[in-house]
Amino acid sequence: MASARRINNILLREWEAIFRDLNSALFVTCLPVLILAQAMVVVWLLAHYGGEAVATSSVFMTAIARMAGAMPSTDGLHNVDMLRLLLLNQLPLYLLLVPAIVAVAFATFSILEEKLTQSLEPILATPVRTWELLLGKALSGAVPAIAATWVCAGLLVAGLHVLQWDHLLGWVMTASWYLALFLLTPAVALLSFLLGIIASPRAADSKAAQNIAILIILPVMALIGIQVTGQVWFTPILMLAISLAVIVIDIMALFLAVRLFRRETIVSGWR
Amino acid sequence: MGQSGTAPLVQTSGLTKKFGDLLAVENLTLAVEAGQILGLLGPKDAGKTTTLRMLAGIIAATSGQARVAGFDPSASPEKLHEMIGFLPESPGLYGKLSARRNLEYFAGFYRGIDGSRIEAQLKAVGLWERREDKIGSFSKGMKQRLALARALVHDPVVLLLDEPTAGLDPQAGRELRQMITTLREQGKAIILSTHNLPEAESLCDRIAVVHTRLLAMDTPRALRERLFQREIEVELQKPNELAYKSIKDLPYVKAAIIDGCLLRVELSEPETMQPNLIATLVKAGAKIMSVTEKRHSLEEIYLDLLHKEADGKR
Ligand SMILES: Nc1ncnc2c1ncn2[C@@H]1O[C@H](COP(=O)(O)OP(=O)(O)O)[C@@H](O)[C@H]1O
Ligand SMILES: [Mg+2]
C-alpha cells in the first residue's frame, strides 16, 4: 500500500517531467507513428510498383515459399498478395522498434535528469525503497512505450483497411502477431528501459546514452533480416520461444540494474 | 549521557568508511542529544559529507556502529528515514517544477502529509508567495530554504545538514542560521557540517574538528582556548640570532622560530606577555620594524592538530 503510493508518486513526476519537455513529448508521440507510416509506405510502394515482377523475383521466392508452408491457407492467393503478406508480416517485428526506442529514451531522460539535478541523494534519504524507485521509473517508461506500440498496431489495421487489403488481415493478425504485441513488446520495452538505466549513469550526455538504443535496434533488425530473406519463418512457437528468451534476458538485466542501483553506487558513481 | 539523563538521539562509535583504499572517515565516535547542535568542522575532503551520509543510511559504514533516532542506519534505512531530515550539499530540487510541487513530490514518500503541512512549511521558510514559481528562477538562498523545508516536511527528530550555508550570500546565510537556531529550540538533534569557523562558533553547542579522524570535540569556548592561540610576528631590521636566543627559552614563550628578518613567536598569554617580549628583544639589541599579531587560519589549526596527534601517537 505504502509502496504503491510511493511508486505512483515517482511515476506521476516522471510523466510530468517528460510531457513538460516538448522534445520528449514529440518524441514519444510522433516517432512511433513515423516508424509505422514509413514501413507502410514501403510495403505499399513495393507491392504497387514492383508487383508481379518483385513477387516472383528470386529475392523473395524462398521467403514466400516458407510463408506459404507456414500458412497453408494462403494457397489460393495470387503472387502480389503473397508479396504484400510477406512484407506485412515483418511489421510486428518492425514495430518492436517502438518500445525499444521509446523506453530507452525515457530511461536515459529520467536518469540524466536526476543526475543533473542531483536529486537522487535527497530521494534516497526518504523512506522510498530502491526497488520502488526503480519500478516507478521502469513503469513510467514501459507503459507509454507499450501503449505507443499498441496504438501503432491499431493504426496498422486501420491502414490495411484504407489500402483495401482487408482480405489479408486474417494472415497478418495471427497468433505470432498477438504474441509479438502482448508478450514480446512488453519484454522488449522492459529490456530497453533496463539497458538505458544500466548505461545512462556511465554516459556523458543524453546523446551518448541514446546511442545505446542502437544496441537494441540491431537484434530487431536482425530478426527481420532473417525472416524476409527466407531463412526461417516466425511461427507462433518460434515467436513464443523468442519472447521467453527476451524475458530471461530481462530478468538478468533486472538483477544487474538493481545491483547497479544500490544507494551507495548511485551517490558514489554518479558524481 | 547528558545532564538531563536522556539518551542521545545520535550516537556513533568507531564509525569508519573506506572507499577502496581511501580512508574517508576513521574511528568516529560522537553523540548528540535533543536540542543540541553539533558542528562537524573540517576542510574539504575531511569526510564530513561521508559521515552525514552514513548517519542518513545512504551509504554503509565499513565498520563501527551508529544509532540514529533509535535505528541502525545500515539495518533499517526506511524506518530511519521517517525520523530524520537530510539536507544534502546541493539542494537537488527539480528546476522545472514549482516550489510547491517540489515539496509535494518529496513529501509523497512519507505517510500522511497533507496540503496544510506543505503550506505551513512553505510559509515557515518564506516561500509561500513564490510557491507556484519554478524553482529554476530561485536564488541559491531560496533553493536552500526550500531544501530545508523538504528536510523538515515530515517533522523529523534528527536533522543532518551538509554545509547548509555554503555559497550563500551573508544575508541568506544569516537567515538560514536563524532558522537552524529555531529548530534547536524546538528540540531537534542537529548535526551540521561546515568549513566555516565563525559559523561553527556562533551556531553550535559543540564542535567536532574532523580531518578523516576526530581531532577535537568540545564547546566552541573550550576549543577557542585550546586552538586559537595567537602568534606574534616581529619584523626585525636585519637577521638577529642573538635576539632570538634571548627569548626562545622564556617561560611564556611556547614556540619561536626565526626566518631571516621574521621572528615568529607563540605566547601563552599574549595580552600580558607581549610587552615583556618586546622589551627583552630590544634589550638584546634587536631593531624592530613592526609587530603584528596573527590569528591562526583554520587550515593551520588543522595541520597543527594533525601534527600534535601524530606526535602523540609516537
Ligand atoms: N563515493 C565516493 N567514492 C570514492 N571516494 C569518495 C566518495 N565520497 C567521498 N570520497 C572521498 O572521501 C574523502 C572525504 O570526502 P567527503 O566526505 O566528501 O569530504 P567533505 O564533505 O568533508 O569535503 C575525500 O577524499 C573524497 O574524495
Ligand atoms: Mg562535503
Coordinates of C-alpha atoms and ligand atoms in Angstrom, one line a residue:
Chain A
M1 CA 0.0 0.0 0.0
A2 CA 2.7 2.4 1.1
S3 CA 4.8 1.0 -1.7
A4 CA 2.1 1.6 -4.3
R5 CA 1.7 5.2 -3.1
R6 CA 5.4 5.9 -3.4
I7 CA 5.7 4.1 -6.8
N8 CA 2.8 6.2 -8.0
N9 CA 4.4 9.3 -6.7
I10 CA 7.5 8.6 -8.8
L11 CA 5.5 7.6 -11.9
L12 CA 3.5 10.9 -11.9
R13 CA 6.5 13.1 -11.5
E14 CA 8.3 11.2 -14.3
W15 CA 5.4 11.8 -16.7
E16 CA 5.2 15.4 -15.6
A17 CA 8.9 15.8 -16.5
I18 CA 8.5 14.1 -19.8
F19 CA 5.4 15.7 -21.0
R20 CA 6.6 19.2 -19.9
D21 CA 9.5 18.8 -22.2
L22 CA 8.3 19.5 -25.7
N23 CA 11.1 17.5 -27.3
S24 CA 10.5 14.3 -25.4
A25 CA 6.7 14.7 -25.7
L26 CA 7.0 15.0 -29.5
F27 CA 9.4 12.1 -29.5
V28 CA 7.0 9.7 -27.8
T29 CA 4.0 10.6 -29.8
C30 CA 5.4 11.3 -33.3
L31 CA 8.3 8.8 -33.6
P32 CA 6.2 5.7 -33.3
V33 CA 3.7 7.0 -35.9
L34 CA 6.6 7.9 -38.2
I35 CA 8.1 4.4 -37.9
L36 CA 4.8 2.8 -38.8
A37 CA 4.0 5.2 -41.6
Q38 CA 7.4 4.8 -43.2
A39 CA 7.0 1.0 -43.1
M40 CA 3.6 1.0 -44.6
V41 CA 4.7 3.3 -47.4
V42 CA 7.5 0.9 -48.3
V43 CA 5.1 -2.0 -48.3
W44 CA 2.7 -0.2 -50.5
L45 CA 5.3 1.0 -52.9
L46 CA 6.9 -2.4 -53.3
A47 CA 3.6 -4.1 -53.9
H48 CA 2.2 -1.4 -56.1
Y49 CA 5.2 -0.7 -58.4
G50 CA 7.1 -3.9 -58.1
G51 CA 4.0 -6.1 -58.3
E52 CA 4.3 -9.4 -60.1
A53 CA 8.0 -8.8 -61.0
V54 CA 9.1 -8.4 -57.4
A55 CA 6.8 -11.1 -56.1
T56 CA 8.3 -13.7 -58.4
S57 CA 11.9 -12.4 -58.1
S58 CA 14.5 -14.7 -56.6
V59 CA 15.0 -12.3 -53.7
F60 CA 11.7 -13.1 -52.1
M61 CA 11.0 -16.5 -53.6
T62 CA 12.4 -18.6 -50.7
A63 CA 10.7 -16.4 -48.1
I64 CA 7.3 -16.6 -49.8
A65 CA 7.6 -20.3 -50.2
R66 CA 8.4 -20.6 -46.5
M67 CA 5.5 -18.4 -45.6
A68 CA 3.2 -20.5 -47.7
G69 CA 4.4 -23.5 -45.9
A70 CA 3.7 -22.0 -42.5
M71 CA 0.3 -20.7 -43.6
P72 CA -1.2 -23.3 -46.0
S73 CA -4.5 -21.4 -46.1
T74 CA -2.8 -18.8 -48.3
D75 CA -2.9 -21.3 -51.2
G76 CA -5.4 -19.5 -53.4
L77 CA -3.8 -16.0 -53.1
H78 CA -2.1 -14.5 -56.2
N79 CA 1.5 -13.5 -56.2
V80 CA 1.2 -9.8 -55.4
D81 CA -1.0 -10.6 -52.4
M82 CA 1.7 -13.1 -51.2
L83 CA 4.3 -10.3 -51.5
R84 CA 2.1 -7.9 -49.5
L85 CA 1.6 -10.6 -46.9
L86 CA 5.3 -11.3 -46.7
L87 CA 6.0 -7.6 -46.1
L88 CA 3.1 -7.1 -43.7
N89 CA 4.3 -10.0 -41.6
Q90 CA 7.5 -8.1 -41.0
L91 CA 5.7 -5.3 -39.4
P92 CA 5.0 -6.9 -36.0
L93 CA 8.8 -7.3 -35.7
Y94 CA 9.4 -3.9 -37.1
L95 CA 7.1 -2.4 -34.6
L96 CA 9.4 -3.7 -31.8
L97 CA 11.5 -0.6 -32.7
V98 CA 8.8 1.5 -31.0
P99 CA 9.1 0.0 -27.4
A100 CA 12.9 -0.3 -27.9
I101 CA 13.4 3.3 -28.8
V102 CA 10.7 4.9 -26.6
A103 CA 11.7 3.0 -23.4
V104 CA 15.4 3.6 -23.8
A105 CA 14.8 7.3 -24.4
F106 CA 12.7 7.5 -21.2
A107 CA 15.2 5.7 -19.2
T108 CA 18.1 7.9 -20.2
F109 CA 16.0 11.1 -19.9
S110 CA 15.0 10.1 -16.4
I111 CA 18.4 9.1 -15.1
L112 CA 20.2 12.0 -16.6
E113 CA 17.6 14.4 -15.2
E114 CA 18.2 13.0 -11.7
K115 CA 22.0 13.1 -12.3
L116 CA 21.9 16.8 -13.4
T117 CA 19.6 18.0 -10.7
Q118 CA 21.4 15.8 -8.1
S119 CA 18.0 14.9 -6.8
L120 CA 18.8 11.2 -6.1
E121 CA 20.6 12.0 -2.8
P122 CA 17.6 13.7 -1.2
I123 CA 15.3 11.0 -2.6
L124 CA 17.5 8.2 -1.0
A125 CA 17.1 10.0 2.3
T126 CA 13.3 9.5 2.2
P127 CA 11.6 6.2 3.1
V128 CA 11.5 5.1 -0.6
R129 CA 13.0 1.7 -1.3
T130 CA 15.4 1.3 -4.1
W131 CA 13.2 -1.2 -5.9
E132 CA 10.2 1.1 -5.6
L133 CA 12.2 3.9 -7.2
L134 CA 13.4 1.5 -10.0
L135 CA 9.9 0.1 -10.6
G136 CA 8.3 3.5 -10.6
K137 CA 10.8 4.7 -13.2
A138 CA 10.5 1.5 -15.3
L139 CA 6.7 1.7 -15.4
S140 CA 6.9 5.4 -16.3
G141 CA 8.9 4.3 -19.4
A142 CA 7.4 1.0 -20.2
V143 CA 3.7 2.0 -20.1
P144 CA 4.0 4.7 -22.7
A145 CA 6.3 2.6 -24.8
I146 CA 3.8 -0.3 -24.8
A147 CA 0.9 2.0 -25.3
A148 CA 2.6 3.6 -28.3
T149 CA 3.2 0.2 -29.8
W150 CA -0.4 -0.9 -29.4
V151 CA -1.6 2.4 -30.9
C152 CA 0.7 1.7 -33.9
A153 CA -0.8 -1.8 -34.2
G154 CA -4.2 -0.3 -34.3
L155 CA -3.1 2.2 -36.9
L156 CA -1.7 -0.6 -39.0
V157 CA -5.0 -2.4 -39.1
A158 CA -6.7 0.9 -40.0
G159 CA -4.1 1.4 -42.7
L160 CA -4.8 -2.0 -44.2
H161 CA -8.4 -1.0 -44.4
V162 CA -7.6 2.2 -46.1
L163 CA -5.5 0.3 -48.7
Q164 CA -8.4 -2.1 -49.1
W165 CA -6.3 -5.0 -48.1
D166 CA -8.8 -6.2 -45.5
H167 CA -8.8 -9.7 -47.1
L168 CA -5.2 -10.1 -45.9
L169 CA -6.0 -9.2 -42.3
G170 CA -6.5 -12.8 -41.2
W171 CA -3.0 -13.7 -42.2
V172 CA -1.5 -10.7 -40.6
M173 CA -3.2 -10.8 -37.2
T174 CA -2.0 -14.3 -36.5
A175 CA -1.0 -15.9 -33.2
S176 CA 2.5 -14.7 -33.9
W177 CA 1.3 -11.2 -34.2
Y178 CA -0.6 -11.3 -30.9
L179 CA 2.5 -12.9 -29.2
A180 CA 4.7 -10.1 -30.6
L181 CA 2.3 -7.5 -29.4
F182 CA 1.4 -8.7 -25.9
L183 CA 4.4 -10.7 -24.9
L184 CA 7.4 -9.6 -26.9
T185 CA 6.6 -5.9 -26.9
P186 CA 6.5 -5.6 -23.1
A187 CA 9.6 -7.7 -22.7
V188 CA 11.5 -5.6 -25.2
A189 CA 10.2 -2.4 -23.6
L190 CA 11.5 -3.5 -20.2
L191 CA 14.8 -4.7 -21.6
S192 CA 15.3 -1.5 -23.4
F193 CA 14.5 0.5 -20.3
L194 CA 16.8 -1.5 -18.1
L195 CA 19.6 -1.2 -20.6
G196 CA 19.0 2.6 -20.5
I197 CA 19.2 2.5 -16.7
I198 CA 22.4 0.5 -16.8
A199 CA 24.1 2.6 -19.4
S200 CA 22.9 6.1 -18.6
P201 CA 25.0 6.8 -15.5
R202 CA 28.1 6.0 -17.5
A203 CA 27.2 8.2 -20.4
A204 CA 28.3 11.8 -20.5
D205 CA 25.1 13.2 -22.1
S206 CA 21.8 12.1 -23.5
K207 CA 23.2 11.7 -27.0
A208 CA 25.7 9.2 -25.8
A209 CA 23.1 7.5 -23.7
Q210 CA 20.6 7.2 -26.6
N211 CA 23.2 5.6 -28.8
I212 CA 22.6 2.6 -26.6
A213 CA 19.2 2.4 -28.4
I214 CA 21.2 1.2 -31.4
L215 CA 22.2 -1.8 -29.3
I216 CA 18.6 -3.0 -29.1
I217 CA 17.6 -1.9 -32.6
L218 CA 20.2 -4.2 -34.1
P219 CA 18.8 -7.5 -32.9
V220 CA 15.3 -6.4 -34.0
M221 CA 16.6 -5.6 -37.5
A222 CA 18.4 -8.9 -37.5
L223 CA 15.1 -10.7 -36.8
I224 CA 13.5 -9.0 -39.8
G225 CA 16.5 -9.8 -41.9
I226 CA 16.3 -13.5 -41.1
Q227 CA 12.6 -13.7 -41.9
V228 CA 12.5 -11.6 -45.0
T229 CA 15.3 -13.5 -46.7
G230 CA 13.5 -16.7 -46.0
Q231 CA 16.0 -18.3 -43.5
V232 CA 13.2 -19.0 -41.1
W233 CA 9.5 -18.2 -40.6
F234 CA 8.5 -17.0 -37.2
T235 CA 5.8 -19.4 -36.4
P236 CA 3.9 -18.9 -33.1
I237 CA 6.1 -21.5 -31.4
L238 CA 9.2 -19.7 -32.5
M239 CA 7.8 -16.3 -31.5
L240 CA 6.9 -17.7 -28.1
A241 CA 10.5 -19.0 -27.7
I242 CA 12.0 -15.7 -28.7
S243 CA 9.7 -13.9 -26.2
L244 CA 10.7 -16.2 -23.4
A245 CA 14.3 -15.7 -24.3
V246 CA 13.9 -12.0 -24.0
I247 CA 12.1 -12.4 -20.7
V248 CA 15.0 -14.4 -19.4
I249 CA 17.4 -11.7 -20.5
D250 CA 15.0 -9.2 -18.9
I251 CA 15.4 -11.0 -15.6
M252 CA 19.2 -11.0 -15.9
A253 CA 19.2 -7.3 -16.8
L254 CA 16.9 -6.5 -13.8
F255 CA 19.3 -8.2 -11.4
L256 CA 22.2 -6.2 -13.0
A257 CA 20.2 -2.9 -12.8
V258 CA 19.2 -3.5 -9.1
R259 CA 22.9 -4.2 -8.3
L260 CA 24.0 -1.1 -10.1
F261 CA 21.2 0.9 -8.5
R262 CA 22.4 0.3 -4.9
R263 CA 22.3 3.5 -2.9
E264 CA 26.0 3.6 -2.4
T265 CA 26.7 3.3 -6.1
I266 CA 24.3 6.0 -7.1
V267 CA 25.8 8.5 -4.7
S268 CA 29.4 7.5 -5.4
G269 CA 29.5 6.6 -9.1
W270 CA 27.1 9.2 -10.3
R271 CA 29.1 12.2 -9.1
Chain B
M1 CA 24.6 10.6 28.5
G2 CA 23.7 14.2 29.0
Q3 CA 23.0 16.0 32.3
S4 CA 19.3 15.5 31.8
G5 CA 19.9 11.8 31.6
T6 CA 18.2 11.4 28.2
A7 CA 19.8 9.0 25.7
P8 CA 21.5 10.8 22.8
L9 CA 19.5 10.8 19.5
V10 CA 22.6 10.3 17.5
Q11 CA 25.4 8.1 18.7
T12 CA 28.3 6.6 16.9
S13 CA 31.2 4.5 18.0
G14 CA 34.2 3.8 15.9
L15 CA 32.4 4.7 12.7
T16 CA 34.7 4.1 9.8
K17 CA 34.3 4.4 6.0
K18 CA 36.8 3.3 3.3
F19 CA 36.3 3.8 -0.4
G20 CA 38.6 1.2 -1.7
D21 CA 42.0 2.1 -0.3
L22 CA 41.0 5.6 0.6
L23 CA 40.1 6.1 4.3
A24 CA 37.4 8.8 4.3
V25 CA 36.3 8.6 7.9
E26 CA 38.2 6.8 10.6
N27 CA 37.0 5.7 14.0
L28 CA 34.5 8.4 14.6
T29 CA 32.8 8.4 18.0
L30 CA 30.2 11.1 18.9
A31 CA 26.8 11.7 20.4
V32 CA 24.2 14.4 20.0
E33 CA 21.1 15.0 22.2
A34 CA 17.8 16.6 21.6
G35 CA 18.0 20.4 21.4
Q36 CA 21.7 20.3 20.6
I37 CA 23.7 21.3 17.6
L38 CA 26.9 19.5 16.8
G39 CA 29.1 21.1 14.2
L40 CA 31.4 18.9 12.0
L41 CA 34.1 21.4 11.3
G42 CA 36.8 20.4 8.7
P43 CA 38.4 21.4 5.4
K44 CA 37.4 20.0 2.1
D45 CA 37.7 16.2 1.9
A46 CA 37.7 15.8 5.6
G47 CA 34.9 13.3 5.5
K48 CA 32.0 15.5 6.6
T49 CA 29.7 14.5 3.8
T50 CA 30.6 10.9 4.1
T51 CA 29.8 11.0 7.8
L52 CA 26.4 12.5 7.3
R53 CA 25.6 10.1 4.5
M54 CA 26.4 7.2 6.8
L55 CA 24.2 8.6 9.5
A56 CA 21.5 9.1 7.0
G57 CA 21.7 5.5 5.9
I58 CA 22.6 6.5 2.3
I59 CA 25.9 4.7 2.3
A60 CA 27.0 1.9 4.6
A61 CA 29.8 2.2 7.1
T62 CA 32.8 -0.1 6.6
S63 CA 33.0 -0.7 10.3
G64 CA 31.8 0.7 13.6
Q65 CA 28.3 1.3 14.9
A66 CA 25.8 4.1 14.7
R67 CA 22.4 4.7 16.2
V68 CA 20.2 7.5 14.9
A69 CA 16.8 8.2 16.3
G70 CA 16.8 4.7 17.7
F71 CA 17.7 2.9 14.5
D72 CA 20.8 1.4 13.0
P73 CA 21.1 3.3 9.7
S74 CA 22.6 0.3 7.8
A75 CA 20.0 -2.1 9.1
S76 CA 16.7 -0.3 8.6
P77 CA 17.1 2.8 6.5
E78 CA 13.4 3.0 5.6
K79 CA 12.3 3.4 9.3
L80 CA 15.2 5.7 10.0
H81 CA 14.2 7.9 7.1
E82 CA 10.8 8.6 8.7
M83 CA 12.7 10.1 11.7
I84 CA 15.5 12.1 10.1
G85 CA 15.7 15.1 7.8
F86 CA 18.7 15.3 5.5
L87 CA 19.9 18.4 3.7
P88 CA 22.5 17.4 1.1
E89 CA 25.3 19.6 -0.1
S90 CA 23.5 20.6 -3.2
P91 CA 19.7 21.2 -3.0
G92 CA 18.8 18.6 -5.6
L93 CA 15.4 20.2 -6.5
Y94 CA 13.7 19.9 -9.8
G95 CA 14.3 23.2 -11.7
K96 CA 11.3 22.8 -13.9
L97 CA 8.8 22.2 -11.1
S98 CA 7.3 24.8 -8.8
A99 CA 8.3 25.2 -5.2
R100 CA 5.1 23.6 -4.1
R101 CA 5.3 20.7 -6.5
N102 CA 8.9 20.0 -5.5
L103 CA 7.9 19.9 -1.8
E104 CA 4.8 17.8 -2.6
Y105 CA 6.8 15.3 -4.5
F106 CA 9.3 14.6 -1.7
A107 CA 6.5 14.7 0.9
G108 CA 4.8 12.0 -1.2
F109 CA 7.3 9.5 0.1
Y110 CA 6.2 9.9 3.7
R111 CA 2.9 8.9 5.4
G112 CA 0.1 11.3 5.9
I113 CA 1.5 14.7 4.8
D114 CA -1.4 16.9 3.6
G115 CA -1.7 20.2 1.8
S116 CA -1.8 22.2 5.1
R117 CA 1.5 20.8 6.2
I118 CA 3.1 21.8 2.8
E119 CA 1.6 25.2 3.2
A120 CA 2.9 25.6 6.7
Q121 CA 6.4 24.5 5.6
L122 CA 6.4 26.9 2.6
K123 CA 5.3 29.7 4.9
A124 CA 7.9 28.8 7.5
V125 CA 10.7 29.3 5.0
G126 CA 9.2 32.4 3.5
L127 CA 8.4 30.9 0.1
W128 CA 4.6 30.8 0.3
E129 CA 4.2 33.8 -2.0
R130 CA 6.5 32.2 -4.6
R131 CA 5.0 28.7 -4.3
E132 CA 3.9 28.5 -7.9
D133 CA 7.1 29.8 -9.4
K134 CA 9.5 27.3 -11.0
I135 CA 12.5 27.0 -8.7
G136 CA 14.9 27.3 -11.7
S137 CA 14.4 31.0 -11.2
F138 CA 15.1 30.9 -7.5
S139 CA 18.3 32.3 -5.8
K140 CA 20.6 30.0 -4.1
G141 CA 19.3 31.1 -0.7
M142 CA 15.7 30.4 -1.7
K143 CA 16.6 27.0 -3.0
Q144 CA 18.5 26.2 0.2
R145 CA 15.5 27.3 2.2
L146 CA 13.2 25.1 0.2
A147 CA 15.6 22.2 0.6
L148 CA 15.4 22.8 4.4
A149 CA 11.6 22.8 4.2
R150 CA 11.9 19.5 2.4
A151 CA 14.1 18.1 5.1
L152 CA 11.6 19.2 7.7
V153 CA 8.3 18.3 6.0
H154 CA 7.8 15.1 8.0
D155 CA 8.8 16.7 11.2
P156 CA 11.9 14.6 11.9
V157 CA 13.6 14.4 15.3
V158 CA 17.1 14.4 13.9
L159 CA 18.4 16.8 11.3
L160 CA 21.6 16.2 9.2
L161 CA 22.6 19.3 7.4
D162 CA 25.5 19.2 5.0
E163 CA 27.1 22.6 4.7
P164 CA 23.8 24.4 4.9
T165 CA 25.1 27.9 4.3
A166 CA 28.0 27.2 1.8
G167 CA 27.8 29.5 -1.1
L168 CA 25.1 31.7 0.3
D169 CA 25.4 35.5 0.5
P170 CA 25.8 36.8 4.0
Q171 CA 22.2 37.9 4.3
A172 CA 20.9 34.5 3.2
G173 CA 23.4 32.7 5.4
R174 CA 22.1 34.7 8.4
E175 CA 18.5 33.8 7.6
L176 CA 19.3 30.1 7.4
R177 CA 21.3 30.2 10.6
Q178 CA 18.4 31.8 12.3
M179 CA 16.1 29.0 11.1
I180 CA 18.5 26.4 12.4
T181 CA 18.7 28.1 15.8
T182 CA 14.9 27.9 15.9
L183 CA 15.0 24.2 15.2
R184 CA 17.3 23.6 18.1
E185 CA 14.8 25.4 20.3
Q186 CA 12.1 23.0 19.0
G187 CA 14.3 20.2 20.5
K188 CA 15.7 18.6 17.4
A189 CA 19.1 17.0 17.5
I190 CA 21.1 18.6 14.7
I191 CA 24.4 17.7 13.1
L192 CA 25.7 20.2 10.6
S193 CA 28.9 20.2 8.7
T194 CA 30.8 23.4 7.8
H195 CA 34.2 24.6 6.9
N196 CA 33.4 28.0 8.2
L197 CA 34.9 28.6 11.6
P198 CA 32.9 31.6 12.7
E199 CA 29.7 29.8 11.7
A200 CA 30.5 26.8 13.7
E201 CA 31.4 29.1 16.7
S202 CA 28.2 31.1 16.5
L203 CA 25.8 28.2 15.8
C204 CA 27.0 25.1 17.5
D205 CA 26.8 23.8 21.1
R206 CA 29.7 21.6 20.4
I207 CA 32.2 21.5 17.6
A208 CA 33.9 18.3 16.3
V209 CA 37.0 19.2 14.4
V210 CA 37.4 16.4 11.8
H211 CA 40.0 15.5 9.3
T212 CA 39.3 11.9 8.5
R213 CA 39.7 11.4 12.2
L214 CA 38.1 13.3 15.0
L215 CA 40.8 15.7 16.1
A216 CA 38.9 17.5 18.9
M217 CA 35.4 17.8 20.2
D218 CA 34.3 20.4 22.6
T219 CA 32.3 23.6 23.2
P220 CA 33.3 26.5 21.0
R221 CA 34.6 28.3 24.0
A222 CA 36.8 25.4 25.2
L223 CA 38.1 24.9 21.7
R224 CA 38.9 28.5 21.3
E225 CA 41.1 28.4 24.3
R226 CA 42.8 25.3 23.0
L227 CA 43.2 26.2 19.4
F228 CA 43.1 29.9 19.0
Q229 CA 46.5 30.8 20.4
R230 CA 47.8 33.8 18.8
E231 CA 51.1 34.1 17.1
I232 CA 53.2 37.3 17.1
E233 CA 55.2 38.2 14.1
V234 CA 58.1 40.5 14.8
E235 CA 59.9 42.0 11.8
L236 CA 63.5 42.9 12.5
Q237 CA 65.6 45.3 10.6
K238 CA 68.2 42.6 10.0
P239 CA 68.5 39.0 11.0
N240 CA 69.5 38.8 14.6
E241 CA 70.3 35.4 16.1
L242 CA 71.1 36.8 19.5
A243 CA 67.7 38.4 19.9
Y244 CA 66.1 35.1 19.0
K245 CA 68.2 33.2 21.6
S246 CA 67.3 35.7 24.3
I247 CA 63.6 35.0 24.1
K248 CA 63.3 31.4 22.9
D249 CA 63.6 29.8 26.3
L250 CA 61.4 32.3 28.2
P251 CA 58.7 30.6 30.3
Y252 CA 55.8 32.3 28.5
V253 CA 57.1 31.6 25.0
K254 CA 55.6 28.4 23.8
A255 CA 57.4 28.3 20.5
A256 CA 59.6 30.6 18.5
I257 CA 61.2 30.4 15.1
I258 CA 63.4 32.8 13.1
D259 CA 63.3 33.0 9.4
G260 CA 65.5 35.7 8.1
C261 CA 64.2 39.0 9.4
L262 CA 61.0 37.5 10.6
L263 CA 60.7 36.2 14.1
R264 CA 57.5 34.2 14.9
V265 CA 56.6 33.7 18.5
E266 CA 53.7 31.9 20.1
L267 CA 52.9 33.2 23.5
S268 CA 50.9 31.5 26.3
E269 CA 49.3 34.8 27.4
P270 CA 49.6 37.3 24.6
E271 CA 47.8 40.2 26.3
T272 CA 50.1 40.4 29.2
M273 CA 53.3 39.0 27.9
Q274 CA 53.7 40.8 24.6
P275 CA 55.2 43.9 26.2
N276 CA 57.7 41.8 28.1
L277 CA 58.7 40.0 24.9
I278 CA 59.4 43.3 23.1
A279 CA 61.4 44.7 26.0
T280 CA 63.5 41.5 26.0
L281 CA 64.1 41.7 22.3
V282 CA 65.1 45.4 22.4
K283 CA 67.5 44.7 25.3
A284 CA 69.2 42.0 23.2
G285 CA 69.8 44.6 20.6
A286 CA 67.0 43.9 18.1
K287 CA 65.8 46.7 15.9
I288 CA 62.1 46.2 15.5
M289 CA 60.4 47.4 12.3
S290 CA 56.9 46.1 13.2
V291 CA 54.9 43.8 15.4
T292 CA 51.8 42.1 14.1
E293 CA 49.5 39.7 15.7
K294 CA 48.4 36.7 13.6
R295 CA 45.4 34.5 14.3
H296 CA 45.9 31.1 13.0
S297 CA 44.0 30.3 9.9
L298 CA 41.7 27.3 10.2
E299 CA 44.0 25.4 7.9
E300 CA 46.9 25.9 10.2
I301 CA 44.9 24.8 13.1
Y302 CA 44.1 21.5 11.4
L303 CA 47.7 21.0 10.5
D304 CA 48.7 21.8 14.0
L305 CA 46.1 19.4 15.4
L306 CA 47.2 16.7 13.0
H307 CA 50.9 17.1 13.9
K308 CA 50.1 17.0 17.5
E309 CA 48.1 13.9 17.0
A310 CA 50.8 12.3 15.0
D311 CA 53.3 13.2 17.7
G312 CA 51.1 11.9 20.4
K313 CA 50.9 8.5 18.7
R314 CA 54.6 8.1 18.6
Ligands
LIG1 N1 31.7 8.0 -3.3 C1 33.0 8.1 -3.1 N2 33.9 7.3 -3.7 C2 35.2 7.5 -3.5 N3 35.7 8.4 -2.7 C3 34.9 9.2 -2.1 C4 33.5 9.2 -2.2 N4 32.9 10.1 -1.5 C5 33.9 10.8 -0.9 N5 35.1 10.2 -1.3 C6 36.4 10.7 -0.8 O1 36.4 10.6 0.6 C7 37.0 11.8 1.2 C8 36.0 12.5 2.1 O2 35.1 13.1 1.2 P1 33.8 13.9 1.8 O3 33.1 13.1 2.8 O4 33.0 14.4 0.6 O5 34.5 15.2 2.5 P2 34.0 16.6 2.8 O6 32.5 16.5 2.7 O7 34.5 16.9 4.2 O8 34.5 17.5 1.8 C9 37.5 12.6 0.0 O9 38.9 12.2 -0.2 C10 36.7 12.1 -1.1 O10 37.4 12.2 -2.3
MG2 MG 31.2 17.7 1.7

